Tab-separated table of C-alpha atoms in Angstrom:
chain	number	residue	atom	x	y	z
M	1	MET	CA	67.412	107.838	80.952
M	2	LEU	CA	66.393	105.263	83.555
M	3	PRO	CA	69.748	103.393	83.649
M	4	ILE	CA	71.598	106.673	84.184
M	5	LEU	CA	69.933	107.496	87.499
M	6	PRO	CA	71.039	104.316	89.325
M	7	LEU	CA	74.529	104.800	87.907
M	8	ILE	CA	74.755	108.354	89.255
M	9	ALA	CA	73.466	107.241	92.656
M	10	ALA	CA	75.952	104.363	92.776
M	11	ALA	CA	78.784	106.663	91.648
M	12	LEU	CA	78.035	109.105	94.476
M	13	VAL	CA	78.041	106.290	97.035
M	14	LEU	CA	81.235	104.856	95.580
M	15	ASP	CA	82.954	108.240	95.593
M	16	GLY	CA	82.187	108.540	99.285
M	17	LEU	CA	84.530	105.587	99.836
M	18	ALA	CA	87.504	107.314	98.197
M	19	ARG	CA	90.073	108.466	100.745
M	20	PRO	CA	90.483	110.956	102.230
M	21	GLN	CA	86.791	110.867	102.948
M	22	ALA	CA	84.714	113.996	103.330
M	23	ALA	CA	84.021	115.571	106.685
M	24	ARG	CA	81.070	113.864	108.322
M	25	ARG	CA	77.835	115.817	108.503
M	26	PHE	CA	74.523	114.450	109.725
M	27	GLY	CA	76.150	111.075	110.340
M	28	ALA	CA	77.656	110.676	106.868
M	29	GLY	CA	80.480	112.023	104.749
M	30	TRP	CA	79.345	114.363	101.981
M	31	ARG	CA	81.316	115.888	99.147
M	32	SER	CA	80.509	119.397	97.965
M	33	ALA	CA	77.553	120.002	95.664
M	34	GLU	CA	79.943	121.121	92.923
M	35	GLY	CA	81.867	117.878	93.152
M	36	SER	CA	78.665	115.848	92.985
M	37	VAL	CA	77.515	117.681	89.850
M	38	LEU	CA	80.845	117.088	88.134
M	39	LEU	CA	80.815	113.411	89.099
M	40	ALA	CA	77.289	113.020	87.717
M	41	LEU	CA	78.288	114.525	84.366
M	42	VAL	CA	81.408	112.358	84.138
M	43	SER	CA	79.308	109.283	84.947
M	44	VAL	CA	76.906	110.136	82.133
M	45	ALA	CA	79.835	110.595	79.746
M	46	LEU	CA	81.244	107.193	80.702
M	47	TYR	CA	77.858	105.547	80.304
M	48	GLY	CA	77.434	107.177	76.910
M	49	GLY	CA	80.878	106.085	75.808
M	50	PHE	CA	80.258	102.450	76.677
M	51	LEU	CA	76.776	102.603	75.148
M	52	ALA	CA	78.264	103.933	71.920
M	53	LEU	CA	80.694	101.012	72.011
M	54	CYS	CA	78.371	98.094	72.791
M	55	GLY	CA	74.809	99.387	72.447
M	56	ASN	CA	73.708	97.514	75.585
M	57	ALA	CA	72.343	99.826	78.291
M	58	ALA	CA	72.674	97.418	81.227
M	59	LEU	CA	76.203	96.416	80.268
M	60	SER	CA	77.151	100.078	79.820
M	61	VAL	CA	76.021	100.855	83.359
M	62	LEU	CA	78.067	97.951	84.715
M	63	LEU	CA	81.166	98.939	82.745
M	64	ALA	CA	80.937	102.596	83.781
M	65	PHE	CA	80.493	101.615	87.421
M	66	ALA	CA	83.357	99.122	87.178
M	67	LEU	CA	85.677	101.816	85.837
M	68	LEU	CA	84.736	104.210	88.639
M	69	ALA	CA	85.219	101.406	91.165
M	70	LEU	CA	88.630	100.613	89.703
M	71	LEU	CA	89.707	104.246	90.078
M	72	THR	CA	88.523	104.282	93.691
M	73	LEU	CA	90.266	101.025	94.576
M	74	ALA	CA	93.479	102.130	92.868
M	75	SER	CA	93.422	105.487	94.631
M	76	ASN	CA	92.823	104.007	98.075
M	77	ALA	CA	95.542	101.404	97.549
M	78	LYS	CA	97.968	104.050	96.345
M	79	ARG	CA	97.217	106.336	99.268
M	80	ALA	CA	97.775	103.508	101.737
M	81	MET	CA	101.130	102.677	100.154
M	82	LEU	CA	102.441	106.051	98.958
M	83	GLY	CA	100.585	108.595	101.063
M	84	GLU	CA	98.653	110.406	98.337
M	85	PRO	CA	95.541	109.686	96.264
M	86	LEU	CA	95.432	108.901	92.575
M	87	LEU	CA	96.549	111.867	90.470
M	88	PHE	CA	95.650	112.835	86.932
M	89	SER	CA	99.327	112.471	86.021
M	90	ASP	CA	99.273	108.837	87.161
M	91	LEU	CA	96.981	108.041	84.249
M	92	ALA	CA	99.828	108.940	81.884
M	93	LEU	CA	101.644	105.868	83.213
M	94	VAL	CA	98.951	103.534	81.877
M	95	GLY	CA	100.657	103.602	78.497
M	96	ALA	CA	103.979	102.802	80.155
M	97	ILE	CA	102.541	99.501	81.382
M	98	PHE	CA	102.172	98.408	77.764
M	99	ARG	CA	105.442	99.962	76.568
M	100	HIS	CA	107.485	98.536	79.461
M	101	PRO	CA	105.530	95.513	80.741
M	102	GLN	CA	108.612	93.877	82.238
M	103	PHE	CA	109.029	96.775	84.677
M	104	TYR	CA	105.551	96.231	86.111
M	105	LEU	CA	104.751	92.581	85.474
M	106	SER	CA	107.999	91.458	87.087
M	107	ALA	CA	106.546	92.699	90.369
M	108	LEU	CA	103.551	90.363	90.047
M	109	THR	CA	103.290	86.656	90.689
M	110	ARG	CA	102.384	84.282	87.877
M	111	TRP	CA	98.890	83.700	89.231
M	112	GLN	CA	98.260	87.454	89.420
M	113	ILE	CA	99.302	87.868	85.780
M	114	ALA	CA	97.177	84.884	84.796
M	115	ALA	CA	94.180	86.323	86.656
M	116	MET	CA	94.559	89.649	84.843
M	117	VAL	CA	94.675	87.912	81.467
M	118	ILE	CA	91.628	85.770	82.291
M	119	VAL	CA	89.601	88.788	83.433
M	120	ALA	CA	90.527	90.728	80.287
M	121	VAL	CA	89.532	87.826	78.040
M	122	LEU	CA	86.245	87.284	79.883
M	123	LEU	CA	85.445	90.985	79.726
M	124	ALA	CA	86.092	91.113	75.977
M	125	ALA	CA	83.968	87.994	75.479
M	126	LEU	CA	81.135	89.485	77.548
M	127	VAL	CA	81.123	92.686	75.505
M	128	ALA	CA	81.130	90.705	72.254
M	129	TRP	CA	78.319	88.434	73.482
M	130	LEU	CA	76.054	91.276	74.657
M	131	LEU	CA	76.843	93.626	71.781
M	132	VAL	CA	73.680	95.131	70.263
M	133	PRO	CA	73.986	95.431	66.467
M	134	GLU	CA	71.195	98.009	65.977
M	135	PRO	CA	72.658	101.493	65.348
M	136	LEU	CA	70.178	103.504	67.452
M	137	PRO	CA	71.618	102.784	70.948
M	138	HIS	CA	75.129	103.415	69.649
M	139	LEU	CA	74.022	106.794	68.291
M	140	LEU	CA	72.266	107.595	71.563
M	141	GLY	CA	75.444	106.790	73.445
M	142	ALA	CA	77.496	109.079	71.225
M	143	GLY	CA	74.926	111.808	71.760
M	144	LEU	CA	75.148	111.401	75.535
M	145	VAL	CA	78.931	111.729	75.380
M	146	LEU	CA	78.715	114.934	73.357
M	147	ALA	CA	75.968	116.384	75.536
M	148	SER	CA	77.724	115.625	78.822
M	149	LEU	CA	81.051	116.979	77.581
M	150	ALA	CA	79.319	120.137	76.371
M	151	ALA	CA	77.666	120.479	79.775
M	152	LEU	CA	81.036	120.072	81.503
M	153	MET	CA	82.599	122.748	79.313
M	154	ALA	CA	79.697	125.107	79.943
M	155	ILE	CA	79.565	124.564	83.688
M	156	MET	CA	83.270	125.252	84.074
M	157	ARG	CA	82.555	128.776	82.831
M	158	VAL	CA	80.327	129.374	85.844
M	159	PRO	CA	82.417	131.318	88.411
M	160	ARG	CA	81.479	128.956	91.230
M	161	PHE	CA	82.948	126.011	89.324
M	162	GLY	CA	85.792	127.950	87.743
M	163	ALA	CA	87.113	128.794	91.205
M	164	LEU	CA	87.513	125.146	92.211
M	165	ALA	CA	90.941	123.550	92.760
M	166	LEU	CA	93.035	126.648	92.167
M	167	VAL	CA	96.078	125.245	93.982
M	168	PRO	CA	97.646	121.771	93.584
M	169	ASP	CA	96.440	120.131	96.796
M	170	ALA	CA	95.148	116.677	95.866
M	171	GLU	CA	94.465	115.611	99.448
M	172	ALA	CA	92.244	118.604	100.223
M	173	ASP	CA	90.482	118.526	96.864
M	174	VAL	CA	89.607	114.826	97.041
M	175	MET	CA	88.244	115.367	100.534
M	176	ARG	CA	86.077	118.270	99.433
M	177	LEU	CA	85.182	117.461	95.824
M	178	GLY	CA	85.730	113.728	95.418
M	179	LEU	CA	88.233	111.675	93.462
M	180	VAL	CA	86.906	111.886	89.901
M	181	PRO	CA	86.160	115.647	90.030
M	182	THR	CA	89.663	116.237	91.390
M	183	LEU	CA	91.223	114.225	88.564
M	184	LEU	CA	89.235	116.258	86.044
M	185	LEU	CA	89.907	119.664	87.593
M	186	HIS	CA	93.611	119.090	88.167
M	187	TRP	CA	93.996	117.899	84.581
M	188	ARG	CA	92.302	121.098	83.360
M	189	ARG	CA	94.558	123.256	85.533
M	190	TRP	CA	97.620	121.401	84.280
M	191	ARG	CA	96.527	121.859	80.654
M	192	ALA	CA	95.905	125.554	81.233
M	193	VAL	CA	99.330	126.333	82.710
M	194	VAL	CA	100.994	128.962	80.541
M	195	GLU	CA	104.500	130.021	81.454
M	196	ALA	CA	106.789	132.596	79.974
M	197	PRO	CA	109.581	131.049	77.892
M	198	ALA	CA	112.527	130.040	80.008
M	199	SER	CA	115.294	132.621	80.056
M	200	PRO	CA	118.691	131.482	78.815
M	201	PRO	CA	120.876	130.434	81.740
M	202	VAL	CA	123.148	133.133	83.070
M	203	ARG	CA	126.691	132.531	81.859
M	204	ARG	CA	129.004	131.831	84.759
M	205	ALA	CA	132.760	131.742	84.601
M	206	ILE	CA	134.835	128.639	85.267
M	207	GLY	CA	135.539	128.241	88.963
M	208	GLY	CA	138.883	128.627	90.695
M	209	ASP	CA	141.702	126.120	91.013
M	210	ASP	CA	139.845	124.090	93.631
M	211	ALA	CA	136.630	123.901	91.580
M	212	PRO	CA	135.752	120.334	90.566
M	213	GLN	CA	136.634	119.099	87.097
M	214	LEU	CA	134.581	115.952	87.607
M	215	ILE	CA	131.091	115.727	89.098
M	216	VAL	CA	129.579	112.330	89.858
M	217	ALA	CA	125.945	112.562	90.961
M	218	ILE	CA	124.257	109.386	92.202
M	219	GLN	CA	120.481	109.236	92.505
M	220	CYS	CA	120.270	106.064	94.572
M	221	GLU	CA	117.023	104.106	94.380
M	222	SER	CA	115.085	103.978	97.679
M	223	PHE	CA	118.217	104.991	99.614
M	224	ALA	CA	117.392	106.065	103.151
M	225	ASP	CA	119.096	105.923	106.538
M	226	PRO	CA	117.939	102.697	108.260
M	227	VAL	CA	118.531	104.299	111.649
M	228	GLU	CA	115.896	106.921	110.855
M	229	LEU	CA	113.583	104.432	109.170
M	230	PHE	CA	113.568	101.756	111.871
M	231	GLY	CA	114.959	103.491	114.975
M	232	ASP	CA	117.863	101.094	115.562
M	233	PRO	CA	121.351	102.678	115.853
M	234	ALA	CA	122.905	99.281	115.093
M	235	LEU	CA	121.639	99.607	111.508
M	236	ALA	CA	123.867	102.608	110.723
M	237	LEU	CA	125.445	102.484	107.261
M	238	PRO	CA	129.240	102.735	107.653
M	239	ALA	CA	130.037	104.436	104.349
M	240	LEU	CA	127.272	106.996	104.839
M	241	ALA	CA	128.549	107.783	108.342
M	242	GLU	CA	132.124	108.216	107.080
M	243	ALA	CA	130.945	110.354	104.176
M	244	ARG	CA	129.069	112.649	106.542
M	245	ASN	CA	132.213	113.090	108.636
M	246	ASP	CA	134.291	114.105	105.602
M	247	ALA	CA	131.571	115.888	103.618
M	248	TRP	CA	131.725	119.353	102.168
M	249	GLN	CA	128.035	119.423	103.018
M	250	TRP	CA	125.452	116.882	104.156
M	251	GLY	CA	121.932	116.751	105.498
M	252	HIS	CA	118.369	115.753	104.789
M	253	LEU	CA	117.041	115.979	101.251
M	254	GLN	CA	113.440	117.143	101.498
M	255	VAL	CA	111.902	115.041	98.731
M	256	SER	CA	108.143	115.260	98.163
M	257	GLY	CA	107.408	111.659	97.203
M	258	PHE	CA	107.221	108.616	99.429
M	259	GLY	CA	107.854	105.128	98.082
M	260	ALA	CA	107.752	106.315	94.466
M	261	TYR	CA	107.955	109.355	92.192
M	262	THR	CA	111.612	109.133	91.334
M	263	MET	CA	110.962	111.642	88.560
M	264	ARG	CA	110.136	114.443	91.008
M	265	THR	CA	113.515	114.226	92.705
M	266	GLU	CA	115.322	113.661	89.411
M	267	TYR	CA	113.667	116.647	87.767
M	268	ALA	CA	114.440	118.945	90.692
M	269	VAL	CA	118.136	118.023	90.874
M	270	ILE	CA	118.660	118.239	87.108
M	271	PHE	CA	116.553	121.341	86.420
M	272	GLY	CA	116.824	123.179	89.733
M	273	ARG	CA	113.215	124.353	89.883
M	274	GLU	CA	111.268	124.234	93.137
M	275	GLU	CA	107.850	122.596	93.184
M	276	SER	CA	106.347	125.931	94.232
M	277	GLU	CA	107.342	127.274	90.799
M	278	LEU	CA	105.651	124.476	88.886
M	279	GLY	CA	102.015	124.659	89.981
M	280	PHE	CA	100.101	121.592	88.800
M	281	ARG	CA	103.177	120.430	86.899
M	282	ARG	CA	104.726	119.385	90.205
M	283	PHE	CA	102.899	116.041	90.288
M	284	ASP	CA	104.913	114.726	87.316
M	285	PRO	CA	107.276	117.414	86.015
M	286	PHE	CA	108.757	115.062	83.413
M	287	LEU	CA	105.514	115.332	81.413
M	288	THR	CA	106.425	118.926	80.547
M	289	ALA	CA	110.192	118.939	81.124
M	290	LEU	CA	110.988	119.696	77.482
M	291	ARG	CA	109.910	123.278	78.093
M	292	ASP	CA	112.538	123.618	80.851
M	293	THR	CA	115.709	122.467	79.090
M	294	ALA	CA	117.402	125.854	79.499
M	295	TYR	CA	117.376	125.315	83.268
M	296	ALA	CA	119.097	121.922	83.120
M	297	LEU	CA	122.405	121.400	84.904
M	298	PRO	CA	124.224	120.245	81.720
M	299	ARG	CA	123.049	123.360	79.874
M	300	ARG	CA	124.327	125.579	82.665
M	301	LEU	CA	127.697	123.817	82.703
M	302	GLU	CA	128.016	123.630	78.921
M	303	PRO	CA	129.336	127.195	78.336
M	304	ALA	CA	132.242	126.385	80.663
M	305	GLY	CA	133.244	123.399	78.514
M	306	TRP	CA	131.585	120.586	80.452
M	307	ASN	CA	130.598	117.271	78.887
M	308	SER	CA	127.583	115.562	80.492
M	309	MET	CA	126.577	111.893	80.530
M	310	PHE	CA	123.517	110.174	82.005
M	311	ILE	CA	123.842	106.581	83.244
M	312	HIS	CA	120.822	104.398	83.963
M	313	PRO	CA	120.581	100.640	83.242
M	314	HIS	CA	116.983	100.741	82.056
M	315	ASP	CA	115.025	101.637	78.926
M	316	MET	CA	115.636	105.355	78.372
M	317	ARG	CA	112.180	105.738	76.849
M	318	PHE	CA	110.803	105.453	80.370
M	319	TYR	CA	109.604	108.925	81.490
M	320	GLY	CA	110.681	110.121	78.020
M	321	ARG	CA	114.304	110.341	79.109
M	322	ASP	CA	115.420	109.489	75.555
M	323	ARG	CA	113.934	112.815	74.400
M	324	ILE	CA	114.230	115.030	77.467
M	325	LEU	CA	117.828	114.376	78.490
M	326	PRO	CA	119.557	114.991	75.121
M	327	ALA	CA	117.539	118.197	74.770
M	328	SER	CA	118.745	119.148	78.261
M	329	GLY	CA	122.409	118.902	77.313
M	330	PHE	CA	123.360	115.315	78.101
M	331	ALA	CA	125.702	114.418	75.252
M	332	ARG	CA	125.540	110.687	75.946
M	333	LEU	CA	122.977	108.336	77.455
M	334	VAL	CA	124.458	105.146	78.908
M	335	GLY	CA	121.480	102.801	79.095
M	336	GLU	CA	120.648	99.154	79.590
M	337	ASN	CA	122.552	98.027	76.491
M	338	SER	CA	125.802	99.131	78.143
M	339	PHE	CA	125.376	96.629	80.993
M	340	ASP	CA	125.344	92.861	81.180
M	341	PRO	CA	122.067	91.368	82.419
M	342	PRO	CA	122.039	90.531	86.146
M	343	ALA	CA	123.675	87.197	86.888
M	344	LYS	CA	121.777	84.424	88.629
M	345	GLY	CA	121.178	85.394	92.225
M	346	GLU	CA	121.664	89.132	91.594
M	347	GLY	CA	117.961	89.940	91.392
M	348	ARG	CA	115.871	91.572	88.697
M	349	TYR	CA	117.982	94.647	88.056
M	350	VAL	CA	121.546	95.681	87.260
M	351	THR	CA	123.488	95.942	90.506
M	352	ASP	CA	124.797	99.089	92.148
M	353	ALA	CA	128.290	97.586	91.962
M	354	ALA	CA	128.033	97.254	88.174
M	355	ILE	CA	126.923	100.874	87.865
M	356	ALA	CA	129.827	101.999	90.060
M	357	ARG	CA	132.276	100.141	87.816
M	358	LYS	CA	130.786	101.770	84.717
M	359	ILE	CA	130.964	105.212	86.317
M	360	MET	CA	134.629	104.809	87.183
M	361	GLU	CA	135.353	103.559	83.667
M	362	LEU	CA	133.725	106.683	82.211
M	363	ALA	CA	135.423	108.946	84.760
M	364	ARG	CA	138.865	107.611	83.868
M	365	GLU	CA	138.151	108.176	80.169
M	366	ALA	CA	136.848	111.726	80.627
M	367	ALA	CA	139.354	114.319	79.434
M	368	ASP	CA	137.140	117.392	79.549
M	369	PRO	CA	135.359	118.585	82.663
M	370	ALA	CA	132.638	115.959	82.979
M	371	LEU	CA	129.299	115.504	84.710
M	372	LEU	CA	128.255	111.886	85.239
M	373	TYR	CA	124.679	111.660	86.498
M	374	ALA	CA	123.633	108.118	87.410
M	375	VAL	CA	120.306	106.648	88.505
M	376	THR	CA	120.511	103.259	90.226
M	377	ILE	CA	117.816	100.592	90.127
M	378	GLU	CA	118.940	97.557	92.176
M	379	ASN	CA	116.983	98.560	95.285
M	380	HIS	CA	113.694	98.964	93.425
M	381	GLY	CA	110.800	97.266	95.194
M	382	PRO	CA	108.940	95.099	95.799
M	383	TRP	CA	111.749	93.430	97.683
M	384	SER	CA	110.199	89.976	97.966
M	385	ALA	CA	109.201	89.432	94.335
M	386	ASP	CA	112.068	87.242	93.144
M	387	GLU	CA	113.341	85.502	96.284
M	388	SER	CA	112.458	81.970	97.291
M	389	ALA	CA	111.034	80.975	100.640
M	390	GLU	CA	114.256	79.122	101.443
M	391	ASP	CA	116.250	82.349	101.188
M	392	ALA	CA	113.796	84.402	103.204
M	393	PRO	CA	114.534	85.032	106.874
M	394	SER	CA	112.116	83.887	109.546
M	395	GLY	CA	109.759	86.280	111.284
M	396	THR	CA	106.803	88.405	110.292
M	397	GLN	CA	106.170	89.514	106.740
M	398	ALA	CA	107.270	93.042	107.679
M	399	SER	CA	110.527	91.812	109.230
M	400	ARG	CA	111.301	89.738	106.138
M	401	LEU	CA	110.732	92.742	103.890
M	402	VAL	CA	112.910	94.898	106.135
M	403	ALA	CA	115.697	92.305	106.041
M	404	LYS	CA	115.621	92.274	102.236
M	405	TYR	CA	115.594	96.059	102.091
M	406	LEU	CA	118.543	96.276	104.483
M	407	ARG	CA	120.505	93.847	102.339
M	408	LEU	CA	119.981	96.025	99.275
M	409	VAL	CA	120.452	99.412	100.926
M	410	ALA	CA	123.806	98.105	102.177
M	411	LYS	CA	124.776	97.625	98.533
M	412	GLY	CA	123.987	101.274	97.898
M	413	ASP	CA	126.189	102.146	100.864
M	414	ALA	CA	128.971	99.966	99.430
M	415	MET	CA	128.579	101.818	96.138
M	416	LEU	CA	129.139	105.092	97.986
M	417	ALA	CA	132.348	103.697	99.500
M	418	ASP	CA	133.589	102.331	96.155
M	419	LEU	CA	132.969	105.595	94.332
M	420	ARG	CA	134.569	107.629	97.066
M	421	GLY	CA	137.746	105.565	96.884
M	422	GLY	CA	137.726	105.422	93.096
M	423	ILE	CA	137.261	109.158	92.618
M	424	ALA	CA	139.967	109.961	95.170
M	425	SER	CA	142.381	107.717	93.253
M	426	LEU	CA	141.927	109.834	90.109
M	427	ARG	CA	143.769	112.704	91.833
M	428	ARG	CA	141.814	115.483	90.184
M	429	PRO	CA	139.492	118.099	91.657
M	430	ALA	CA	136.167	116.319	91.884
M	431	MET	CA	132.791	116.241	93.559
M	432	LEU	CA	130.653	113.246	94.536
M	433	VAL	CA	126.969	113.969	95.142
M	434	PHE	CA	125.070	111.009	96.600
M	435	PHE	CA	121.389	111.075	97.578
M	436	GLY	CA	118.256	108.959	97.888
M	437	ASP	CA	115.342	109.575	95.546
M	438	HIS	CA	112.661	108.627	98.091
M	439	ARG	CA	112.087	106.430	101.122
M	440	PRO	CA	110.932	102.835	100.687
M	441	SER	CA	107.306	101.882	101.231
M	442	ILE	CA	107.357	98.717	103.363
M	443	PRO	CA	103.999	97.623	104.813
M	444	GLY	CA	104.184	97.415	108.575
M	445	ALA	CA	107.642	98.985	108.769
M	446	SER	CA	108.070	102.105	106.612
M	447	GLU	CA	104.722	103.661	105.811
M	448	PRO	CA	103.494	107.111	104.726
M	449	GLY	CA	102.393	109.690	107.232
M	450	GLY	CA	105.681	110.680	108.838
M	451	GLU	CA	108.990	112.077	107.646
M	452	ARG	CA	109.856	111.771	103.963
M	453	HIS	CA	113.428	113.041	103.772
M	454	THR	CA	116.357	110.995	102.501
M	455	PRO	CA	120.079	111.526	103.131
M	456	TYR	CA	122.400	113.464	100.878
M	457	VAL	CA	126.160	113.953	101.046
M	458	VAL	CA	128.404	116.163	98.927
M	459	LEU	CA	132.059	115.128	98.979
M	460	ARG	CA	134.740	117.316	97.410
M	461	PHE	CA	138.268	116.198	96.547
M	462	ASP	CA	141.345	118.288	95.815
M	463	ALA	CA	143.926	117.590	93.117
M	464	GLN	CA	145.599	115.030	95.398
M	465	GLY	CA	142.373	113.142	96.077
M	466	ARG	CA	142.083	114.450	99.623
M	467	PRO	CA	138.638	115.398	100.968
M	468	ILE	CA	137.836	119.093	101.283
M	469	ARG	CA	135.744	119.227	104.431
M	470	GLY	CA	133.003	121.674	105.292
M	471	ASP	CA	131.977	122.808	108.754
M	472	GLY	CA	130.313	119.483	109.568
M	473	GLN	CA	126.910	121.010	110.316
M	474	ARG	CA	123.794	119.363	108.938
M	475	ARG	CA	122.096	121.455	106.285
M	476	ASP	CA	118.744	120.349	104.941
M	477	LEU	CA	117.968	121.077	101.291
M	478	THR	CA	115.282	120.568	98.714
M	479	PRO	CA	116.386	118.620	95.626
M	480	ALA	CA	116.254	121.854	93.615
M	481	ALA	CA	118.547	123.540	96.137
M	482	LEU	CA	121.000	120.656	95.697
M	483	HIS	CA	121.165	121.557	91.989
M	484	HIS	CA	122.199	125.105	92.902
M	485	LEU	CA	124.726	123.891	95.470
M	486	VAL	CA	126.458	121.887	92.731
M	487	LEU	CA	126.528	124.938	90.464
M	488	ASP	CA	127.860	127.209	93.197
M	489	CYS	CA	130.688	124.778	93.961
M	490	THR	CA	131.606	124.446	90.286
M	491	LEU	CA	131.235	127.832	88.618
M	492	SER	CA	131.987	131.322	89.819
M	493	PRO	CA	129.079	133.736	90.249
M	494	ALA	CA	130.462	135.970	87.481
M	495	ALA	CA	127.842	137.037	84.934
M	496	ASP	CA	130.114	136.846	81.919
């Protein structure tokens, strides 16, 4: 019992460092009593788990504290970079680090990777060295785990605890309850979400003569208007400006993530469901997207004879796309095996230009009405990871990062121009939907706390390849509303 008390005290102090910090009372920040009780029980469970593993009480305290410290450090770092604390759904990505190490490790320097390996080896050696072979402490640890979990289950039946974290507001809950209690409570709410089965999509008739027979949707990585990001009109993207002038509709896309969370925007555009409908699923809707396949854009277009393809030059197992997208009506996934690896000097990822060429190749081959939904990757940060000092511009670290971002966002703009010209040359009724998934997170230049929107443009072409213009007024949309705009432009509102 004695080692547990210092651990609980240290955990409470440590949790006070997690941001956002609690309101200050009596000269210090204090979480709620309910949050402190939950944190104490979780700390006991962690201690018991490590004790069951190694049998060494002192080492178990250190390991439990280290894990809590790691969560706090990760959450504070994430909030500084992305504008929100660690979420329970983020823990699902831990497995992705091992399944797709190249996606994460490529962002680290060699010495950082080496340091991680050394720490892991030393930690394993320490556990092996201090392992206690006698069975009694291991059994005591297992008993502590069972007892603390039973206490957690029982206490959540108390109305005062059962009423905690009823709405998905991570910022407010961490401030009031603490980081670890919020992770636990939000996970429970997410697990408890029960929804009625999705209704079959309403059948809608094929649109009129001017309805598009080809839809190209581009989810452009980290694409944002540099004028809005950095306040310099000289940074305007020419293709984006021209597209806005000729657009059927354009405006700000009100994405919820900053610097990350591609899957939130992607889910909303494909499935058309607002975050307000999802509850605690909103944090990572791809975790439960298989229950929503009837809402998917390909499924809604399918009765009208549409063929849908998804293009993304990365491992389709990421986010479970290999399972979710076919179930959602995408007849073909065009993944990394369909692209040549980046040439020397092209960076870590397949270029936007290569994706544009592949899209036009598929568009020319498409005989049936076709939806081509593409997700780019070239402008994925961090932007300084694979460039030498000789290539880097002079100036502050922030200015160098901005220069690299501007170079890559210009390639996204060039992709918009190439696709616009290529689709017009097909001389068939078509629609080009181009939007950014989220703003970039650039320390010292583009940071969380302000606006989050990205640009979107919807270009329509008649059978001669000429643009069909709208009224030119800016209209701001959520990503889910963009889904419904595409449907409304493509199918008639008829019910049968």
